[in-house]
mmCIF file of C-alpha atoms and ligand atoms in Angstrom:
data_model
loop_
_atom_site.group_PDB
_atom_site.id
_atom_site.type_symbol
_atom_site.label_atom_id
_atom_site.label_comp_id
_atom_site.label_asym_id
_atom_site.label_seq_id
_atom_site.Cartn_x
_atom_site.Cartn_y
_atom_site.Cartn_z
ATOM 1 C CA MET A 1 156.946 143.265 59.372
ATOM 2 C CA GLN A 2 158.952 140.044 59.521
ATOM 3 C CA LYS A 3 160.806 139.562 62.780
ATOM 4 C CA ASN A 4 164.173 137.927 63.340
ATOM 5 C CA VAL A 5 164.575 135.766 66.404
ATOM 6 C CA LEU A 6 167.873 134.390 67.677
ATOM 7 C CA ILE A 7 167.761 131.276 69.863
ATOM 8 C CA VAL A 8 170.930 130.692 71.855
ATOM 9 C CA TYR A 9 170.883 127.325 73.592
ATOM 10 C CA ALA A 10 173.107 125.173 75.702
ATOM 11 C CA HIS A 11 172.583 121.436 75.943
ATOM 12 C CA PRO A 12 174.799 118.552 74.817
ATOM 13 C CA GLU A 13 171.910 116.069 74.386
ATOM 14 C CA PRO A 14 169.562 116.370 71.378
ATOM 15 C CA THR A 15 166.693 114.578 73.169
ATOM 16 C CA SER A 16 166.884 116.753 76.309
ATOM 17 C CA LEU A 17 163.920 118.867 77.332
ATOM 18 C CA THR A 18 165.958 121.942 76.472
ATOM 19 C CA SER A 19 166.539 120.674 72.911
ATOM 20 C CA GLN A 20 162.852 119.750 72.596
ATOM 21 C CA PHE A 21 161.910 123.279 73.628
ATOM 22 C CA VAL A 22 164.273 124.665 71.006
ATOM 23 C CA ALA A 23 162.485 122.607 68.335
ATOM 24 C CA VAL A 24 159.080 123.818 69.557
ATOM 25 C CA ALA A 25 160.287 127.420 69.495
ATOM 26 C CA GLN A 26 161.724 127.055 66.020
ATOM 27 C CA GLN A 27 158.483 125.547 64.627
ATOM 28 C CA THR A 28 156.162 127.971 66.435
ATOM 29 C CA LEU A 29 158.095 131.088 65.503
ATOM 30 C CA GLN A 30 158.545 130.033 61.884
ATOM 31 C CA ALA A 31 154.792 129.343 61.675
ATOM 32 C CA GLN A 32 154.296 132.932 62.893
ATOM 33 C CA GLY A 33 156.427 134.145 59.982
ATOM 34 C CA CYS A 34 159.600 134.807 61.976
ATOM 35 C CA ASP A 35 163.062 134.173 60.630
ATOM 36 C CA VAL A 36 164.822 132.020 63.253
ATOM 37 C CA MET A 37 168.591 131.963 63.793
ATOM 38 C CA LEU A 38 170.072 129.240 66.013
ATOM 39 C CA SER A 39 173.213 129.224 68.088
ATOM 40 C CA ASP A 40 173.598 125.627 69.295
ATOM 41 C CA LEU A 41 176.590 126.164 71.568
ATOM 42 C CA TYR A 42 177.522 122.503 72.123
ATOM 43 C CA GLY A 43 176.828 121.651 68.474
ATOM 44 C CA MET A 44 179.047 124.527 67.334
ATOM 45 C CA GLY A 45 181.820 123.446 69.669
ATOM 46 C CA TRP A 46 181.692 126.916 71.190
ATOM 47 C CA LYS A 47 184.965 127.869 72.887
ATOM 48 C CA THR A 48 183.901 128.457 76.472
ATOM 49 C CA VAL A 49 186.932 130.035 78.097
ATOM 50 C CA PHE A 50 187.878 133.649 77.563
ATOM 51 C CA ASP A 51 191.667 133.703 77.403
ATOM 52 C CA ALA A 52 194.801 134.713 75.500
ATOM 53 C CA CYS A 53 193.772 132.655 72.433
ATOM 54 C CA ASP A 54 191.036 135.233 71.824
ATOM 55 C CA PHE A 55 193.695 137.840 71.148
ATOM 56 C CA PRO A 56 196.501 136.549 68.909
ATOM 57 C CA ASP A 57 197.714 140.116 68.156
ATOM 58 C CA ARG A 58 197.994 141.814 71.492
ATOM 59 C CA ILE A 59 198.689 145.480 72.097
ATOM 60 C CA GLU A 60 200.070 144.575 75.524
ATOM 61 C CA PRO A 61 202.121 141.376 75.005
ATOM 62 C CA ASP A 62 203.590 141.393 78.533
ATOM 63 C CA ARG A 63 200.362 141.192 80.497
ATOM 64 C CA LEU A 64 196.954 139.945 79.374
ATOM 65 C CA SER A 65 194.550 142.800 80.037
ATOM 66 C CA LEU A 66 191.281 141.352 78.762
ATOM 67 C CA ILE A 67 189.259 144.573 78.641
ATOM 68 C CA THR A 68 192.009 146.469 76.805
ATOM 69 C CA GLU A 69 192.522 143.659 74.286
ATOM 70 C CA SER A 70 188.790 143.188 73.833
ATOM 71 C CA GLY A 71 188.290 146.885 73.045
ATOM 72 C CA HIS A 72 191.242 146.920 70.709
ATOM 73 C CA ALA A 73 190.208 143.777 68.843
ATOM 74 C CA TYR A 74 186.624 145.046 68.507
ATOM 75 C CA SER A 75 187.552 148.525 67.279
ATOM 76 C CA THR A 76 190.210 147.305 64.843
ATOM 77 C CA GLY A 77 188.271 144.378 63.380
ATOM 78 C CA GLN A 78 190.570 141.756 64.907
ATOM 79 C CA GLN A 79 188.060 139.700 66.871
ATOM 80 C CA THR A 80 187.855 135.968 66.218
ATOM 81 C CA ASP A 81 185.351 134.903 63.546
ATOM 82 C CA ASP A 82 183.112 132.980 65.977
ATOM 83 C CA VAL A 83 182.656 136.060 68.172
ATOM 84 C CA VAL A 84 181.959 138.342 65.194
ATOM 85 C CA ALA A 85 179.330 135.907 63.862
ATOM 86 C CA GLU A 86 177.460 135.908 67.192
ATOM 87 C CA GLN A 87 177.585 139.713 67.472
ATOM 88 C CA GLN A 88 176.128 139.976 63.972
ATOM 89 C CA LYS A 89 173.321 137.594 64.877
ATOM 90 C CA LEU A 90 172.542 139.723 67.933
ATOM 91 C CA LEU A 91 172.466 142.893 65.836
ATOM 92 C CA ALA A 92 170.165 141.250 63.281
ATOM 93 C CA ALA A 93 167.757 139.931 65.930
ATOM 94 C CA ASP A 94 164.535 141.605 67.064
ATOM 95 C CA ALA A 95 164.313 139.121 69.931
ATOM 96 C CA VAL A 96 166.784 136.764 71.588
ATOM 97 C CA ILE A 97 165.729 133.645 73.482
ATOM 98 C CA PHE A 98 168.209 131.869 75.748
ATOM 99 C CA LEU A 99 167.273 128.241 76.410
ATOM 100 C CA PHE A 100 169.151 126.255 79.017
ATOM 101 C CA PRO A 101 168.870 123.870 81.967
ATOM 102 C CA LEU A 102 169.418 125.387 85.412
ATOM 103 C CA TRP A 103 172.799 124.070 86.493
ATOM 104 C CA TRP A 104 173.896 125.013 89.989
ATOM 105 C CA PHE A 105 171.481 127.919 90.136
ATOM 106 C CA GLY A 106 172.695 129.498 86.949
ATOM 107 C CA MET A 107 173.468 128.897 83.313
ATOM 108 C CA PRO A 108 175.777 126.155 81.995
ATOM 109 C CA ALA A 109 179.410 127.279 81.706
ATOM 110 C CA ILE A 110 179.336 127.163 77.906
ATOM 111 C CA LEU A 111 176.622 129.841 77.862
ATOM 112 C CA LYS A 112 178.478 131.979 80.380
ATOM 113 C CA GLY A 113 181.466 131.649 78.066
ATOM 114 C CA TRP A 114 179.321 132.907 75.197
ATOM 115 C CA ILE A 115 178.490 136.026 77.237
ATOM 116 C CA ASP A 116 182.114 136.519 78.335
ATOM 117 C CA ARG A 117 183.440 136.360 74.769
ATOM 118 C CA VAL A 118 180.622 137.859 72.647
ATOM 119 C CA TYR A 119 180.070 140.782 75.016
ATOM 120 C CA ALA A 120 183.129 142.712 73.846
ATOM 121 C CA TYR A 121 184.296 146.068 75.133
ATOM 122 C CA GLY A 122 182.857 148.741 72.812
ATOM 123 C CA PHE A 123 179.945 146.436 72.015
ATOM 124 C CA ALA A 124 178.166 145.285 75.177
ATOM 125 C CA TYR A 125 179.983 147.598 77.579
ATOM 126 C CA GLY A 126 181.986 150.763 77.048
ATOM 127 C CA TYR A 127 179.585 151.414 74.162
ATOM 128 C CA LYS A 128 180.655 154.355 71.969
ATOM 129 C CA ASN A 129 183.760 154.622 74.143
ATOM 130 C CA GLU A 130 181.683 156.462 76.740
ATOM 131 C CA GLY A 131 182.417 154.383 79.834
ATOM 132 C CA ASN A 132 179.181 153.608 81.706
ATOM 133 C CA ARG A 133 177.015 156.160 79.908
ATOM 134 C CA TYR A 134 175.048 153.541 77.981
ATOM 135 C CA ARG A 135 173.963 150.714 80.233
ATOM 136 C CA TYR A 136 170.839 149.380 81.963
ATOM 137 C CA GLY A 137 168.208 150.320 79.438
ATOM 138 C CA ASP A 138 170.534 151.961 76.926
ATOM 139 C CA GLY A 139 173.161 150.291 74.805
ATOM 140 C CA ILE A 140 173.869 148.615 71.519
ATOM 141 C CA LEU A 141 170.966 146.145 71.845
ATOM 142 C CA LYS A 142 168.321 148.734 72.794
ATOM 143 C CA GLY A 143 164.943 148.067 71.217
ATOM 144 C CA LYS A 144 165.394 144.298 71.110
ATOM 145 C CA ARG A 145 163.577 141.838 73.349
ATOM 146 C CA ALA A 146 165.159 139.050 75.358
ATOM 147 C CA MET A 147 163.790 136.085 77.289
ATOM 148 C CA LEU A 148 165.234 133.252 79.337
ATOM 149 C CA SER A 149 163.568 129.857 79.018
ATOM 150 C CA VAL A 150 164.880 127.610 81.750
ATOM 151 C CA MET A 151 164.484 123.934 82.601
ATOM 152 C CA VAL A 152 164.528 123.540 86.371
ATOM 153 C CA GLY A 153 165.080 120.133 87.972
ATOM 154 C CA GLY A 154 163.549 120.992 91.343
ATOM 155 C CA PRO A 155 159.882 121.642 92.158
ATOM 156 C CA ALA A 156 158.353 125.131 91.905
ATOM 157 C CA ALA A 157 157.903 125.196 95.708
ATOM 158 C CA ASP A 158 161.696 125.324 96.116
ATOM 159 C CA TYR A 159 161.821 128.554 94.099
ATOM 160 C CA THR A 160 158.933 130.568 95.588
ATOM 161 C CA ALA A 161 159.336 133.647 97.817
ATOM 162 C CA TYR A 162 160.065 131.459 100.862
ATOM 163 C CA GLY A 163 161.329 128.443 98.902
ATOM 164 C CA ILE A 164 164.569 126.912 100.142
ATOM 165 C CA ASN A 165 166.514 127.650 96.931
ATOM 166 C CA GLY A 166 165.485 131.290 96.768
ATOM 167 C CA GLN A 167 163.225 132.902 94.204
ATOM 168 C CA LEU A 168 164.072 132.030 90.635
ATOM 169 C CA GLU A 169 163.824 135.653 89.489
ATOM 170 C CA ALA A 170 166.402 136.621 92.140
ATOM 171 C CA LEU A 171 168.735 133.734 91.187
ATOM 172 C CA LEU A 172 168.570 134.773 87.538
ATOM 173 C CA PHE A 173 168.786 138.530 88.192
ATOM 174 C CA PRO A 174 172.498 138.656 87.237
ATOM 175 C CA ILE A 175 171.473 137.391 83.791
ATOM 176 C CA THR A 176 168.188 139.234 83.203
ATOM 177 C CA HIS A 177 169.430 142.516 84.674
ATOM 178 C CA GLY A 178 173.225 142.261 84.502
ATOM 179 C CA ASN A 179 173.610 140.625 81.079
ATOM 180 C CA LEU A 180 170.458 141.474 79.107
ATOM 181 C CA PHE A 181 169.000 144.743 80.425
ATOM 182 C CA TYR A 182 172.577 146.019 80.754
ATOM 183 C CA THR A 183 172.944 146.107 76.970
ATOM 184 C CA GLY A 184 169.619 147.902 76.508
ATOM 185 C CA MET A 185 167.345 144.954 75.803
ATOM 186 C CA ASP A 186 163.751 144.763 77.065
ATOM 187 C CA VAL A 187 163.678 141.615 79.163
ATOM 188 C CA LEU A 188 160.519 139.517 79.363
ATOM 189 C CA PRO A 189 159.641 137.519 82.478
ATOM 190 C CA THR A 190 161.559 134.233 82.569
ATOM 191 C CA HIS A 191 159.799 131.149 81.284
ATOM 192 C CA ALA A 192 160.451 128.255 83.660
ATOM 193 C CA VAL A 193 159.544 124.578 83.551
ATOM 194 C CA TYR A 194 159.840 123.208 87.084
ATOM 195 C CA GLY A 195 160.169 119.652 88.273
ATOM 196 C CA THR A 196 161.913 118.409 85.143
ATOM 197 C CA GLY A 197 163.640 115.727 87.227
ATOM 198 C CA ARG A 198 160.351 113.839 87.606
ATOM 199 C CA ILE A 199 158.361 115.095 84.664
ATOM 200 C CA THR A 200 156.069 112.629 82.860
ATOM 201 C CA ALA A 201 155.305 112.401 79.130
ATOM 202 C CA ALA A 202 151.969 114.119 79.804
ATOM 203 C CA GLY A 203 153.790 116.799 81.773
ATOM 204 C CA ILE A 204 156.161 117.411 78.875
ATOM 205 C CA ALA A 205 153.271 117.681 76.420
ATOM 206 C CA ALA A 206 151.493 120.177 78.703
ATOM 207 C CA ALA A 207 154.696 122.188 79.191
ATOM 208 C CA LYS A 208 155.171 122.412 75.431
ATOM 209 C CA GLU A 209 151.616 123.766 75.023
ATOM 210 C CA VAL A 210 152.319 126.483 77.600
ATOM 211 C CA TRP A 211 155.591 127.293 75.817
ATOM 212 C CA ARG A 212 153.847 127.541 72.417
ATOM 213 C CA ALA A 213 151.272 129.925 73.866
ATOM 214 C CA ARG A 214 153.987 132.012 75.478
ATOM 215 C CA LEU A 215 155.867 132.322 72.181
ATOM 216 C CA THR A 216 152.851 133.784 70.424
ATOM 217 C CA GLN A 217 153.149 136.759 72.809
ATOM 218 C CA LEU A 218 156.876 137.303 72.265
ATOM 219 C CA PHE A 219 156.422 140.709 70.676
ATOM 220 C CA ASP A 220 153.374 141.774 72.743
ATOM 221 C CA GLU A 221 154.272 140.937 76.340
ATOM 222 C CA VAL A 222 155.129 143.676 78.811
ATOM 223 C CA PRO A 223 158.835 143.504 79.776
ATOM 224 C CA ILE A 224 160.110 143.388 83.360
ATOM 225 C CA PRO A 225 160.010 147.034 84.526
ATOM 226 C CA PHE A 226 163.697 147.361 85.427
ATOM 227 C CA ARG A 227 164.682 150.925 86.266
ATOM 228 C CA ARG A 228 166.736 152.627 83.548
ATOM 229 C CA GLN A 229 170.079 154.119 84.528
ATOM 230 C CA ASN A 230 169.301 157.243 82.501
ATOM 231 C CA GLY A 231 165.617 157.459 83.446
ATOM 232 C CA GLY A 232 166.117 159.681 86.521
ATOM 233 C CA ASP A 233 166.016 157.070 89.302
ATOM 234 C CA TYR A 234 169.844 157.043 89.644
ATOM 235 C CA PRO A 235 170.768 160.739 89.947
ATOM 236 C CA ASP A 236 174.527 160.085 89.799
ATOM 237 C CA GLY A 237 174.278 157.115 87.446
ATOM 238 C CA HIS A 238 175.285 154.711 90.234
ATOM 239 C CA THR A 239 172.925 154.704 93.212
ATOM 240 C CA LEU A 240 169.160 154.667 93.423
ATOM 241 C CA ALA A 241 167.695 157.923 94.775
ATOM 242 C CA GLU A 242 166.993 157.831 98.519
ATOM 243 C CA SER A 243 163.444 159.035 97.923
ATOM 244 C CA ILE A 244 162.787 155.783 96.048
ATOM 245 C CA THR A 245 164.561 153.339 98.328
ATOM 246 C CA SER A 246 163.050 154.650 101.580
ATOM 247 C CA GLY A 247 164.878 152.084 103.675
ATOM 248 C CA ARG A 248 164.419 149.143 101.295
ATOM 249 C CA THR A 249 167.265 146.987 100.007
ATOM 250 C CA GLY A 250 167.760 143.938 97.830
ATOM 251 C CA LEU A 251 167.952 143.337 94.112
ATOM 252 C CA MET A 252 164.272 143.987 93.502
ATOM 253 C CA VAL A 253 164.629 147.695 94.306
ATOM 254 C CA HIS A 254 165.859 147.946 90.718
ATOM 255 C CA ARG A 255 162.369 147.154 89.444
ATOM 256 C CA ARG A 256 159.712 149.845 89.311
ATOM 257 C CA ASP A 257 156.969 147.431 90.352
ATOM 258 C CA THR A 258 158.474 146.164 93.622
ATOM 259 C CA LEU A 259 159.650 147.800 96.809
ATOM 260 C CA GLY A 260 162.454 145.431 97.666
ATOM 261 C CA GLU A 261 163.143 144.173 101.160
ATOM 262 C CA LEU A 262 163.067 146.077 104.426
ATOM 263 C CA ALA A 263 166.594 146.895 105.534
ATOM 264 C CA ILE A 264 167.469 145.251 108.850
HETATM 265 C C1 FMN B 1 175.377 119.980 86.563
HETATM 266 C C2 FMN B 1 173.922 120.051 86.941
HETATM 267 C C3 FMN B 1 173.505 120.988 87.850
HETATM 268 C C4 FMN B 1 172.159 121.102 88.190
HETATM 269 N N1 FMN B 1 171.775 122.062 89.052
HETATM 270 C C5 FMN B 1 170.459 122.211 89.348
HETATM 271 C C6 FMN B 1 170.026 123.272 90.195
HETATM 272 O O1 FMN B 1 170.792 124.104 90.656
HETATM 273 N N2 FMN B 1 168.703 123.364 90.488
HETATM 274 C C7 FMN B 1 167.787 122.475 89.983
HETATM 275 O O2 FMN B 1 166.586 122.621 90.288
HETATM 276 N N3 FMN B 1 168.172 121.477 89.148
HETATM 277 C C8 FMN B 1 169.477 121.334 88.815
HETATM 278 N N4 FMN B 1 169.870 120.344 87.954
HETATM 279 C C9 FMN B 1 168.839 119.536 87.271
HETATM 280 C C10 FMN B 1 168.559 120.102 85.886
HETATM 281 O O3 FMN B 1 167.977 121.368 85.976
HETATM 282 C C11 FMN B 1 167.679 119.172 85.073
HETATM 283 O O4 FMN B 1 168.467 118.015 84.813
HETATM 284 C C12 FMN B 1 167.193 119.777 83.778
HETATM 285 O O5 FMN B 1 166.255 120.777 84.040
HETATM 286 C C13 FMN B 1 166.539 118.744 82.883
HETATM 287 O O6 FMN B 1 166.328 119.331 81.599
HETATM 288 P P1 FMN B 1 167.123 118.802 80.324
HETATM 289 O O7 FMN B 1 166.439 117.497 79.899
HETATM 290 O O8 FMN B 1 166.960 119.871 79.263
HETATM 291 O O9 FMN B 1 168.542 118.569 80.762
HETATM 292 C C14 FMN B 1 171.209 120.220 87.611
HETATM 293 C C15 FMN B 1 171.657 119.241 86.701
HETATM 294 C C16 FMN B 1 172.986 119.164 86.374
HETATM 295 C C17 FMN B 1 173.428 118.115 85.374
#
């Protein structure tokens, strides 16, 4: 069956490595028979900040309560057109790829602004008006796949287990776990190109080959085994069962394949 893939990317320069990786993804996925949708955030002039302009018809004019207004606008069909268009792309997608350069250990602000605005109340959180019932493994985007593809200026050594910057998977955990798995998506391991600050033409060509090969596995790869909120590991829906943690802490306790760190 034909698959739909949404590529959301953030880079202001068309010749950047990020933009080159978008082109490779587009070509490779189309050659595989996928229908590819693009959200070029800089090209679209995406409005980054989440503010009062998002809600011209407020139910609480005296005080801007973003969650209340977001839920109201979503449920009454009063969201801005740009937000609605992105939500529809997400709903139509079988897989979503986020392509961006690592900027200060996270995503560029314009992409964070896409999350802040597109992730409306009733859509990405507060789904079905049931509070936290549908999150982390359940939610409106359940059944879809997601992957981060990140250009990293520094060398891989800086991002290993004892690397000075911290492990890349830990730095990106708020995105993979908090933004993607939260809405129910199956999140694939992050694709990273390290050392982009000093990369040669041969290095770029090799990195593109690895990226092409990775894309052919988009619908076959095993996702990161994050623990589902409603899978039994969080008896009260908030805290991991003591029998599982057994004295371990850290973000990685939320994965079934790691034990996390020893509590000090
Ligand atoms: C504002 C800014 C912040 C950056 N922060 C980081 C960082 O935290 N870690 C890192 O390794 N490289 C960092 N870099 C380097 C970028 O990751 C690098 O320029 C990028 O990967 C190159 O890919 P591109 O051609 O797609 O921009 C930063 C660059 C900029 C402009």
